[in-house]
Coordinates of C-alpha atoms in Angstrom, one line a residue:
M1 CA 90.7 100.4 116.8
N2 CA 93.9 102.5 116.8
F3 CA 96.0 101.5 113.8
R4 CA 99.8 102.0 114.2
T5 CA 101.4 99.7 111.6
I6 CA 100.0 99.3 108.1
G7 CA 100.7 96.4 105.8
I8 CA 100.4 97.0 102.0
V9 CA 100.6 94.2 99.6
G10 CA 101.6 95.3 96.2
A11 CA 104.4 97.9 95.4
G12 CA 102.9 99.1 92.1
T13 CA 101.4 102.6 91.3
M14 CA 98.6 102.3 93.9
G15 CA 100.5 100.4 96.6
R16 CA 103.3 102.8 96.6
G17 CA 100.9 105.8 96.6
I18 CA 99.0 104.3 99.6
A19 CA 102.3 103.7 101.4
Q20 CA 103.4 107.3 100.8
V21 CA 100.1 108.8 102.1
C22 CA 100.4 106.5 105.2
I23 CA 104.0 107.3 106.1
Q24 CA 103.4 111.1 105.7
R25 CA 100.4 110.8 108.1
G26 CA 102.8 109.2 110.8
F27 CA 101.9 105.5 110.3
D28 CA 104.6 102.8 110.1
V29 CA 104.2 100.8 106.8
A30 CA 105.4 97.4 105.8
L31 CA 105.3 97.4 101.9
N32 CA 105.2 93.9 100.4
D33 CA 105.8 92.6 96.9
V34 CA 106.8 89.2 95.4
D35 CA 109.3 91.2 93.2
A36 CA 112.3 92.6 95.1
K37 CA 113.0 95.0 92.3
A38 CA 109.5 96.5 92.5
L39 CA 110.0 97.1 96.2
E40 CA 113.3 98.9 95.5
K41 CA 111.6 100.9 92.6
A42 CA 108.6 101.8 95.0
A43 CA 110.9 103.1 97.7
A44 CA 112.9 105.2 95.2
A45 CA 109.6 106.6 93.7
I46 CA 108.2 107.5 97.1
E47 CA 111.4 109.4 98.2
K48 CA 111.5 111.1 94.8
Q49 CA 107.9 112.3 95.3
L50 CA 108.7 113.6 98.9
A51 CA 111.9 115.2 97.6
R52 CA 109.7 117.2 95.2
A53 CA 107.4 118.1 98.0
V54 CA 110.4 119.5 99.8
E55 CA 111.5 121.6 96.8
K56 CA 108.0 123.0 96.5
G57 CA 108.0 124.0 100.3
R58 CA 105.1 121.6 101.0
I59 CA 107.1 119.7 103.6
S60 CA 110.5 120.1 105.4
A61 CA 113.6 118.0 104.9
E62 CA 113.0 116.7 108.4
D63 CA 109.5 115.7 107.5
Q64 CA 110.8 113.8 104.5
A65 CA 113.4 111.9 106.5
A66 CA 110.9 111.1 109.2
A67 CA 108.5 109.7 106.7
M68 CA 111.1 107.6 105.0
S69 CA 112.1 106.2 108.3
R70 CA 108.6 104.7 108.7
L71 CA 108.7 102.8 105.5
R72 CA 110.0 99.2 105.8
L73 CA 110.3 96.9 102.7
A74 CA 108.8 93.5 103.5
P75 CA 109.7 90.9 100.8
S76 CA 107.7 88.1 102.5
L77 CA 104.0 88.0 103.5
E78 CA 105.2 86.7 106.9
D79 CA 106.8 90.2 107.5
L80 CA 103.1 91.4 107.8
A81 CA 102.3 89.3 110.8
E82 CA 102.3 92.2 113.3
V83 CA 100.3 94.8 111.2
D84 CA 97.0 96.3 112.5
L85 CA 95.6 96.9 109.0
C86 CA 96.7 95.2 105.8
I87 CA 95.6 96.8 102.5
E88 CA 96.0 94.5 99.4
A89 CA 96.8 96.4 96.3
A90 CA 97.9 93.7 94.0
T91 CA 97.1 93.1 90.3
E92 CA 93.4 93.2 89.5
N93 CA 93.1 89.5 89.1
P94 CA 90.3 87.7 91.0
D95 CA 92.1 84.4 91.5
L96 CA 95.3 86.2 92.8
K97 CA 93.3 88.2 95.2
L98 CA 91.4 85.3 96.6
D99 CA 94.7 83.3 97.1
L100 CA 96.2 86.4 98.6
F101 CA 93.4 86.8 101.3
R102 CA 93.6 83.1 102.2
A103 CA 97.3 83.6 102.6
L104 CA 96.9 86.8 104.7
E105 CA 94.5 85.1 107.1
G106 CA 97.1 82.7 108.0
V107 CA 99.8 85.5 108.6
C108 CA 97.8 88.3 110.0
S109 CA 96.6 88.4 113.6
K110 CA 92.9 87.7 114.2
E111 CA 92.5 91.3 115.4
A112 CA 93.8 92.8 112.1
I113 CA 91.6 94.1 109.4
I114 CA 92.2 93.1 105.8
A115 CA 91.2 95.5 103.2
S116 CA 91.3 95.3 99.4
N117 CA 92.0 98.2 97.0
T118 CA 90.1 96.3 94.2
S119 CA 88.4 98.6 91.7
S120 CA 85.7 96.1 90.7
I121 CA 86.0 92.6 92.2
S122 CA 83.2 91.7 94.6
L123 CA 84.2 92.1 98.2
T124 CA 81.5 89.6 99.2
R125 CA 83.3 87.0 97.2
I126 CA 86.8 87.9 98.7
A127 CA 85.2 87.8 102.1
G128 CA 83.7 84.4 101.4
V129 CA 87.1 82.7 101.2
C130 CA 88.1 83.9 104.7
T131 CA 87.4 82.4 108.0
L132 CA 86.9 85.7 109.6
P133 CA 84.8 87.5 106.8
E134 CA 83.5 90.1 109.1
R135 CA 87.0 91.9 109.1
V136 CA 87.2 92.2 105.2
I137 CA 86.4 95.4 103.6
G138 CA 87.0 97.3 100.4
M139 CA 89.2 100.4 100.5
H140 CA 89.3 101.8 97.0
F141 CA 91.8 104.6 96.5
F142 CA 92.1 106.7 93.4
N143 CA 95.2 107.4 91.4
P144 CA 97.3 109.4 92.1
V145 CA 96.7 108.5 95.8
P146 CA 98.7 111.4 97.3
V147 CA 96.5 113.8 95.4
M148 CA 93.0 112.3 95.1
E149 CA 90.8 113.0 98.1
L150 CA 88.3 110.2 97.8
V151 CA 88.3 106.6 99.3
E152 CA 85.3 104.3 98.4
L153 CA 84.7 102.1 101.4
I154 CA 82.8 99.0 100.3
R155 CA 81.0 96.8 102.7
A156 CA 81.1 93.1 101.8
L157 CA 77.8 91.4 102.9
Q158 CA 79.9 90.1 105.8
T159 CA 81.7 93.2 106.9
S160 CA 81.1 94.3 110.5
D161 CA 80.1 97.8 111.6
A162 CA 83.2 97.7 113.7
T163 CA 85.4 97.1 110.8
F164 CA 83.7 99.7 108.7
D165 CA 83.9 102.3 111.6
A166 CA 87.6 101.7 112.2
V167 CA 88.6 101.9 108.5
S168 CA 86.5 105.0 108.0
A169 CA 88.3 106.7 110.9
F170 CA 91.6 105.6 109.5
S171 CA 90.7 107.0 106.1
E172 CA 89.9 110.4 107.6
R173 CA 93.2 110.3 109.4
L174 CA 94.9 110.0 106.0
G175 CA 93.1 113.2 105.1
K176 CA 90.7 111.3 102.8
S177 CA 86.9 111.8 102.3
V178 CA 85.0 108.7 102.5
V179 CA 81.9 107.4 100.5
S180 CA 80.2 104.4 101.9
V181 CA 79.3 101.9 99.1
K182 CA 77.4 98.6 99.0
D183 CA 79.1 95.7 97.2
S184 CA 78.3 95.9 93.6
P185 CA 80.3 95.7 90.3
G186 CA 82.3 98.9 89.6
F187 CA 81.1 100.3 93.0
V188 CA 80.1 104.0 92.5
V189 CA 82.9 105.8 90.5
N190 CA 84.0 103.1 88.1
R191 CA 80.3 102.3 87.5
M192 CA 79.8 105.8 86.1
L193 CA 83.4 106.7 84.9
V194 CA 84.5 103.7 82.8
P195 CA 81.4 103.7 80.5
L196 CA 82.0 107.4 79.9
I197 CA 85.6 106.6 78.9
N198 CA 84.3 103.8 76.7
E199 CA 81.9 106.1 75.0
A200 CA 84.8 108.5 74.2
V201 CA 86.7 105.7 72.7
F202 CA 83.6 104.9 70.5
V203 CA 83.6 108.5 69.4
L204 CA 87.3 108.3 68.4
A205 CA 86.8 105.0 66.7
E206 CA 83.9 106.3 64.7
G207 CA 85.9 109.3 63.4
L208 CA 83.7 112.0 64.9
A209 CA 86.7 113.9 66.2
E210 CA 90.4 113.5 67.0
A211 CA 91.5 112.5 70.4
E212 CA 92.7 116.0 71.4
E213 CA 89.3 117.5 70.4
I214 CA 87.3 114.9 72.3
D215 CA 89.2 115.7 75.4
K216 CA 88.9 119.5 74.7
A217 CA 85.2 119.1 74.3
M218 CA 84.8 117.5 77.7
R219 CA 87.2 120.0 79.5
L220 CA 85.5 123.0 78.2
G221 CA 82.0 121.8 77.5
A222 CA 81.5 119.8 80.8
N223 CA 84.1 121.5 82.9
H224 CA 86.0 118.3 83.5
P225 CA 89.6 118.8 84.7
I226 CA 91.0 116.2 82.3
G227 CA 89.5 114.7 79.2
P228 CA 88.3 111.1 79.2
L229 CA 90.9 109.7 76.9
A230 CA 93.9 111.4 78.8
L231 CA 92.1 109.9 82.0
A232 CA 92.1 106.5 80.4
D233 CA 95.8 106.9 79.9
L234 CA 96.3 107.9 83.5
V235 CA 94.3 105.0 84.8
G236 CA 95.7 102.4 82.4
L237 CA 93.8 101.1 79.4
D238 CA 94.1 97.6 80.6
V239 CA 92.4 98.5 83.8
C240 CA 89.6 100.3 81.9
L241 CA 89.0 97.2 79.8
Y242 CA 89.1 94.9 82.8
V243 CA 86.3 97.0 84.6
L244 CA 84.2 97.1 81.5
D245 CA 84.5 93.3 81.0
V246 CA 83.4 92.9 84.8
L247 CA 80.4 95.2 84.4
Y248 CA 79.4 93.5 81.1
R249 CA 79.7 90.1 82.6
E250 CA 78.0 90.8 85.9
F251 CA 75.0 92.9 84.6
S252 CA 74.7 91.2 81.1
D253 CA 73.9 94.6 79.6
S254 CA 75.3 95.7 76.2
K255 CA 75.7 99.2 77.3
Y256 CA 78.9 98.0 79.0
R257 CA 80.4 96.4 75.8
A258 CA 83.9 97.5 75.4
C259 CA 84.8 99.4 72.2
P260 CA 86.8 97.2 70.0
L261 CA 89.4 99.9 69.6
L262 CA 90.1 99.8 73.3
R263 CA 90.7 96.1 73.3
K264 CA 93.0 96.5 70.2
M265 CA 95.0 99.1 72.1
V266 CA 95.4 96.9 75.2
D267 CA 96.5 93.9 72.7
A268 CA 99.0 96.2 71.2
G269 CA 100.5 97.2 74.6
R270 CA 99.3 100.8 74.3
L271 CA 98.3 100.9 77.9
G272 CA 98.7 104.8 78.5
R273 CA 101.2 106.5 80.8
K274 CA 102.7 103.4 82.2
S275 CA 103.6 102.0 78.8
G276 CA 104.6 105.4 77.2
R277 CA 101.8 105.3 74.8
G278 CA 98.0 105.2 74.8
F279 CA 95.7 107.6 73.2
F280 CA 98.5 110.1 73.6
E281 CA 102.3 109.6 73.6
Y282 CA 104.3 110.2 76.9
A283 CA 108.0 110.8 77.2

């Protein structure tokens, strides 16, 4: 299948990052969100990122203009009727995602593939609410999307080989490397990464070391490019907590129990970079 037009549902950090990568690789993009201001903010953020790339000599001003010309803001789901591939990147809420997939099936053509950027929700469950479940797949990008090379492709129990092959080829056209994953809570990266972050929060809560020292230890002692607490701030503490709760619920294993400090941080609105404060403070 030769994708030409990509629909993206959700204009938050992940959605706009996916949109940027797609338009830079020559795909037309229809970016949808229920919030008109979010759409305007996403377009401005993408243009700003491309302008920085021009300043650094990574792309030309002509490339920037051409990429922006391929971005179309789509305030209504009906605006996605002609897309070849629709990538859902909405809030990590199961009920919301299930409702969205029901709605997208009524909007997108029967030939279109519908993917979810979910970081933890069962793709088999999502596909189960669709009348054509074989065209549903997980396409899990990582933040920041223009920088991070990996895409986890998650097969629902119902996903067809044709769907997987088409999305795999598309991912490679975006310049991404693909890891094929069976449907399981947390998939591969978050299954390993979020418990690591959680343990770092336990170390902090127990007073073994300060946040800066914990991150320094992992950077210099384990050769990690970024410490686990700074990474949690980048991902979003609310997202980390959500993934932990999914893992704990699905596996019924105490090793996935969220550190109480992490839950308190989320309750206090200290979500990391997006709120200006997490384990560290940001301007």
